[in-house]
mmCIF file of C-alpha atoms in Angstrom:
data_model
loop_
_atom_site.group_PDB
_atom_site.id
_atom_site.type_symbol
_atom_site.label_atom_id
_atom_site.label_comp_id
_atom_site.label_asym_id
_atom_site.label_seq_id
_atom_site.Cartn_x
_atom_site.Cartn_y
_atom_site.Cartn_z
ATOM 1 C CA ILE A 279 89.022 -251.488 -106.624
ATOM 2 C CA GLU A 280 90.419 -253.856 -104.124
ATOM 3 C CA GLY A 281 93.840 -255.241 -104.885
ATOM 4 C CA LYS A 282 94.462 -252.895 -107.800
ATOM 5 C CA GLY A 283 96.096 -249.492 -107.800
ATOM 6 C CA PHE A 284 95.357 -246.923 -110.453
ATOM 7 C CA THR A 285 96.978 -243.620 -111.119
ATOM 8 C CA ALA A 286 95.947 -241.201 -114.022
ATOM 9 C CA LEU A 287 98.148 -238.319 -115.111
ATOM 10 C CA VAL A 288 96.049 -236.001 -117.097
ATOM 11 C CA LEU A 289 97.637 -233.284 -119.265
ATOM 12 C CA THR A 290 96.106 -230.795 -121.757
ATOM 13 C CA THR A 291 96.907 -231.183 -125.367
ATOM 14 C CA GLY A 292 98.869 -228.102 -125.357
ATOM 15 C CA SER A 293 101.343 -229.291 -122.789
ATOM 16 C CA TRP A 294 101.886 -232.689 -124.410
ATOM 17 C CA PRO A 295 103.040 -233.416 -127.993
ATOM 18 C CA HIS A 296 100.653 -234.926 -130.439
ATOM 19 C CA MET A 297 100.438 -238.695 -129.831
ATOM 20 C CA PRO A 298 98.067 -240.948 -131.914
ATOM 21 C CA VAL A 299 95.281 -242.568 -130.268
ATOM 22 C CA ASP A 300 95.205 -246.062 -130.905
ATOM 23 C CA GLN A 301 92.413 -248.739 -130.470
ATOM 24 C CA MET A 302 93.662 -250.970 -127.803
ATOM 25 C CA LYS A 303 90.890 -252.713 -125.922
ATOM 26 C CA PRO A 304 91.929 -252.609 -122.210
ATOM 27 C CA PRO A 305 91.416 -255.850 -120.156
ATOM 28 C CA ALA A 306 88.368 -255.779 -118.230
ATOM 29 C CA ASP A 307 89.877 -255.075 -114.870
ATOM 30 C CA VAL A 308 91.722 -251.945 -116.410
ATOM 31 C CA LYS A 309 88.517 -250.874 -118.360
ATOM 32 C CA VAL A 310 86.715 -250.697 -114.938
ATOM 33 C CA CYS A 311 89.236 -248.304 -113.424
ATOM 34 C CA LEU A 312 89.270 -246.264 -116.835
ATOM 35 C CA ASP A 313 85.623 -245.992 -116.746
ATOM 36 C CA MET A 314 85.430 -244.996 -113.105
ATOM 37 C CA PHE A 315 88.159 -242.347 -113.557
ATOM 38 C CA ARG A 316 86.454 -241.187 -116.688
ATOM 39 C CA ARG A 317 83.102 -240.714 -114.784
ATOM 40 C CA TYR A 318 84.988 -238.834 -111.983
ATOM 41 C CA TYR A 319 86.745 -236.773 -114.490
ATOM 42 C CA ASP A 320 83.426 -235.698 -116.168
ATOM 43 C CA THR A 321 82.060 -234.419 -112.851
ATOM 44 C CA LYS A 322 85.096 -232.135 -112.476
ATOM 45 C CA THR A 323 85.480 -230.724 -115.845
ATOM 46 C CA LYS A 324 83.262 -229.067 -118.469
ATOM 47 C CA ASN A 325 83.951 -229.149 -122.209
ATOM 48 C CA ARG A 326 86.781 -231.390 -121.927
ATOM 49 C CA VAL A 327 87.458 -234.709 -123.878
ATOM 50 C CA LEU A 328 89.608 -237.451 -122.089
ATOM 51 C CA GLN A 329 91.667 -239.437 -124.312
ATOM 52 C CA TRP A 330 93.777 -242.256 -123.239
ATOM 53 C CA ILE A 331 97.234 -242.290 -124.968
ATOM 54 C CA ASN A 332 98.230 -245.966 -124.364
ATOM 55 C CA GLU A 333 101.579 -245.632 -126.000
ATOM 56 C CA ARG A 334 102.909 -243.478 -123.076
ATOM 57 C CA SER A 335 101.130 -245.795 -120.417
ATOM 58 C CA THR A 336 102.868 -248.140 -118.129
ATOM 59 C CA ALA A 337 101.710 -250.817 -115.711
ATOM 60 C CA THR A 338 103.131 -253.004 -112.807
ATOM 61 C CA LEU A 339 101.974 -256.502 -112.793
ATOM 62 C CA ILE A 340 102.699 -259.092 -110.145
ATOM 63 C CA GLY A 341 103.416 -262.637 -111.946
ATOM 64 C CA TYR A 342 103.834 -265.908 -109.999
ATOM 65 C CA PHE A 343 106.654 -267.889 -111.786
ATOM 66 C CA THR A 344 107.247 -271.434 -110.674
ATOM 67 C CA GLY A 345 110.999 -270.993 -111.775
ATOM 68 C CA CYS A 346 111.353 -268.220 -109.175
ATOM 69 C CA GLY A 347 109.923 -270.092 -106.120
ATOM 70 C CA GLU A 348 106.819 -271.726 -104.549
ATOM 71 C CA GLY A 349 103.861 -269.497 -103.822
ATOM 72 C CA LYS A 350 104.678 -265.669 -102.620
ATOM 73 C CA LYS A 351 108.348 -266.551 -103.100
ATOM 74 C CA GLY A 352 107.621 -266.670 -106.913
ATOM 75 C CA ALA A 353 106.029 -263.425 -107.162
ATOM 76 C CA ARG A 354 107.645 -260.781 -109.319
ATOM 77 C CA GLU A 355 106.836 -257.319 -110.053
ATOM 78 C CA LEU A 356 107.152 -256.428 -113.840
ATOM 79 C CA THR A 357 106.971 -252.964 -115.328
ATOM 80 C CA MET A 358 105.909 -252.653 -118.837
ATOM 81 C CA THR A 359 104.113 -250.685 -121.234
ATOM 82 C CA ALA A 360 100.336 -250.826 -121.297
ATOM 83 C CA HIS A 361 100.293 -252.643 -124.641
ATOM 84 C CA GLN A 362 102.658 -255.298 -123.028
ATOM 85 C CA ALA A 363 100.538 -255.449 -119.908
ATOM 86 C CA THR A 364 97.080 -256.011 -122.084
ATOM 87 C CA ILE A 365 99.214 -258.694 -123.818
ATOM 88 C CA CYS A 366 100.290 -260.482 -120.810
ATOM 89 C CA LEU A 367 96.910 -260.265 -118.883
ATOM 90 C CA THR A 368 95.348 -262.196 -121.915
ATOM 91 C CA PHE A 369 97.245 -265.356 -120.706
ATOM 92 C CA ASN A 370 95.298 -265.456 -117.556
ATOM 93 C CA GLU A 371 92.578 -267.039 -119.832
ATOM 94 C CA ALA A 372 94.861 -269.379 -121.796
ATOM 95 C CA ALA A 373 98.355 -270.644 -122.036
ATOM 96 C CA GLN A 374 98.988 -269.775 -125.698
ATOM 97 C CA TRP A 375 97.499 -267.726 -128.353
ATOM 98 C CA THR A 376 98.497 -266.897 -132.073
ATOM 99 C CA VAL A 377 99.644 -263.399 -132.657
ATOM 100 C CA GLY A 378 96.592 -262.985 -134.640
ATOM 101 C CA GLU A 379 94.259 -263.971 -131.769
ATOM 102 C CA LEU A 380 96.337 -261.505 -129.552
ATOM 103 C CA ILE A 381 95.511 -258.734 -132.188
ATOM 104 C CA GLU A 382 91.886 -259.467 -132.386
ATOM 105 C CA MET A 383 91.580 -259.610 -128.545
ATOM 106 C CA THR A 384 93.661 -256.601 -127.743
ATOM 107 C CA GLY A 385 92.580 -254.372 -130.679
ATOM 108 C CA ILE A 386 96.347 -253.618 -131.248
ATOM 109 C CA THR A 387 97.466 -253.616 -134.775
ATOM 110 C CA LEU A 388 100.192 -255.964 -135.977
ATOM 111 C CA GLU A 389 102.396 -253.095 -136.580
ATOM 112 C CA GLU A 390 101.827 -251.584 -133.099
ATOM 113 C CA MET A 391 102.023 -255.348 -131.358
ATOM 114 C CA ARG A 392 105.312 -256.026 -133.051
ATOM 115 C CA ARG A 393 107.621 -253.971 -130.552
ATOM 116 C CA PRO A 394 106.096 -254.647 -127.313
ATOM 117 C CA LEU A 395 105.458 -258.412 -127.964
ATOM 118 C CA LEU A 396 109.071 -258.781 -129.181
ATOM 119 C CA GLY A 397 110.162 -257.011 -125.941
ATOM 120 C CA LEU A 398 108.221 -259.831 -124.016
ATOM 121 C CA VAL A 399 109.376 -262.823 -126.171
ATOM 122 C CA ALA A 400 112.880 -261.712 -127.181
ATOM 123 C CA GLY A 401 113.816 -259.215 -124.626
ATOM 124 C CA LYS A 402 116.390 -259.536 -121.893
ATOM 125 C CA TYR A 403 113.471 -260.890 -119.523
ATOM 126 C CA PRO A 404 111.615 -263.288 -121.692
ATOM 127 C CA VAL A 405 108.183 -263.646 -119.789
ATOM 128 C CA LEU A 406 106.541 -265.114 -123.042
ATOM 129 C CA VAL A 407 108.154 -267.549 -125.657
ATOM 130 C CA CYS A 408 107.272 -268.096 -129.347
ATOM 131 C CA ILE A 409 106.530 -271.578 -129.237
ATOM 132 C CA ASN A 410 106.890 -272.569 -133.063
ATOM 133 C CA ASP A 411 110.154 -270.114 -133.297
ATOM 134 C CA PRO A 412 111.975 -269.515 -130.073
ATOM 135 C CA LYS A 413 114.634 -267.181 -131.740
ATOM 136 C CA VAL A 414 112.039 -265.350 -133.493
ATOM 137 C CA LYS A 415 113.151 -261.601 -134.645
ATOM 138 C CA LYS A 416 109.934 -260.708 -136.753
ATOM 139 C CA LEU A 417 106.466 -261.815 -135.622
ATOM 140 C CA SER A 418 103.754 -262.870 -138.075
ATOM 141 C CA PRO A 419 100.026 -263.524 -137.239
ATOM 142 C CA SER A 420 100.365 -267.195 -137.398
ATOM 143 C CA ASP A 421 103.203 -267.342 -134.676
ATOM 144 C CA VAL A 422 102.109 -269.070 -131.482
ATOM 145 C CA ILE A 423 103.059 -267.257 -128.429
ATOM 146 C CA GLY A 424 102.972 -268.992 -124.927
ATOM 147 C CA PHE A 425 103.852 -268.314 -121.326
ATOM 148 C CA ASN A 426 107.484 -269.116 -120.483
ATOM 149 C CA ASP A 427 107.625 -271.637 -117.847
ATOM 150 C CA GLU A 428 111.289 -271.567 -117.378
ATOM 151 C CA PHE A 429 111.264 -267.586 -116.694
ATOM 152 C CA LYS A 430 113.491 -266.796 -113.785
ATOM 153 C CA LEU A 431 114.232 -263.448 -112.209
ATOM 154 C CA GLN A 432 116.335 -263.038 -108.994
ATOM 155 C CA LYS A 433 114.969 -259.865 -107.990
ATOM 156 C CA ARG A 434 111.488 -259.194 -106.910
ATOM 157 C CA ASN A 435 111.376 -256.294 -108.878
ATOM 158 C CA SER A 436 112.167 -255.964 -112.455
ATOM 159 C CA PRO A 437 113.561 -253.482 -114.685
ATOM 160 C CA CYS A 438 111.413 -252.361 -117.385
ATOM 161 C CA LEU A 439 110.319 -254.834 -120.123
ATOM 162 C CA TYR A 440 110.272 -252.211 -122.946
ATOM 163 C CA ARG A 441 112.310 -253.086 -125.939
ATOM 164 C CA SER A 442 113.707 -250.225 -127.996
#
């Protein structure tokens, strides 16, 4: 797909520890890539079931931040988990969402949502902000999350936004 890169690493269940399969709903652009790969995979294999382990998936997004410069000068590559990328991509549709709305749109449960969302809101590089409590430590479904207009990052490539 033009303008998008996609790489899949396929491992058999015998070579990977058991990981729970979550119910995350990938963004539309990502779903197209997943579906294309699944069709390709199905033509090359017999009797194998392809399962996406989102917990171990990563993504690199390019964001344009006014605090980093105008136009392409403001472009920053952000490497993050699949859950974080799914959350971030929802902000292409609206400037703010409640945590409850993010849960509904992404299919990520509140328990699964807390860690990646806190990494985006309260981590070293806060791409998002909790509007009703900027110093939030624990998220609830009624918290309002918005894009951080004051986000600044000197380097073009970010370190990972994961939160441990």
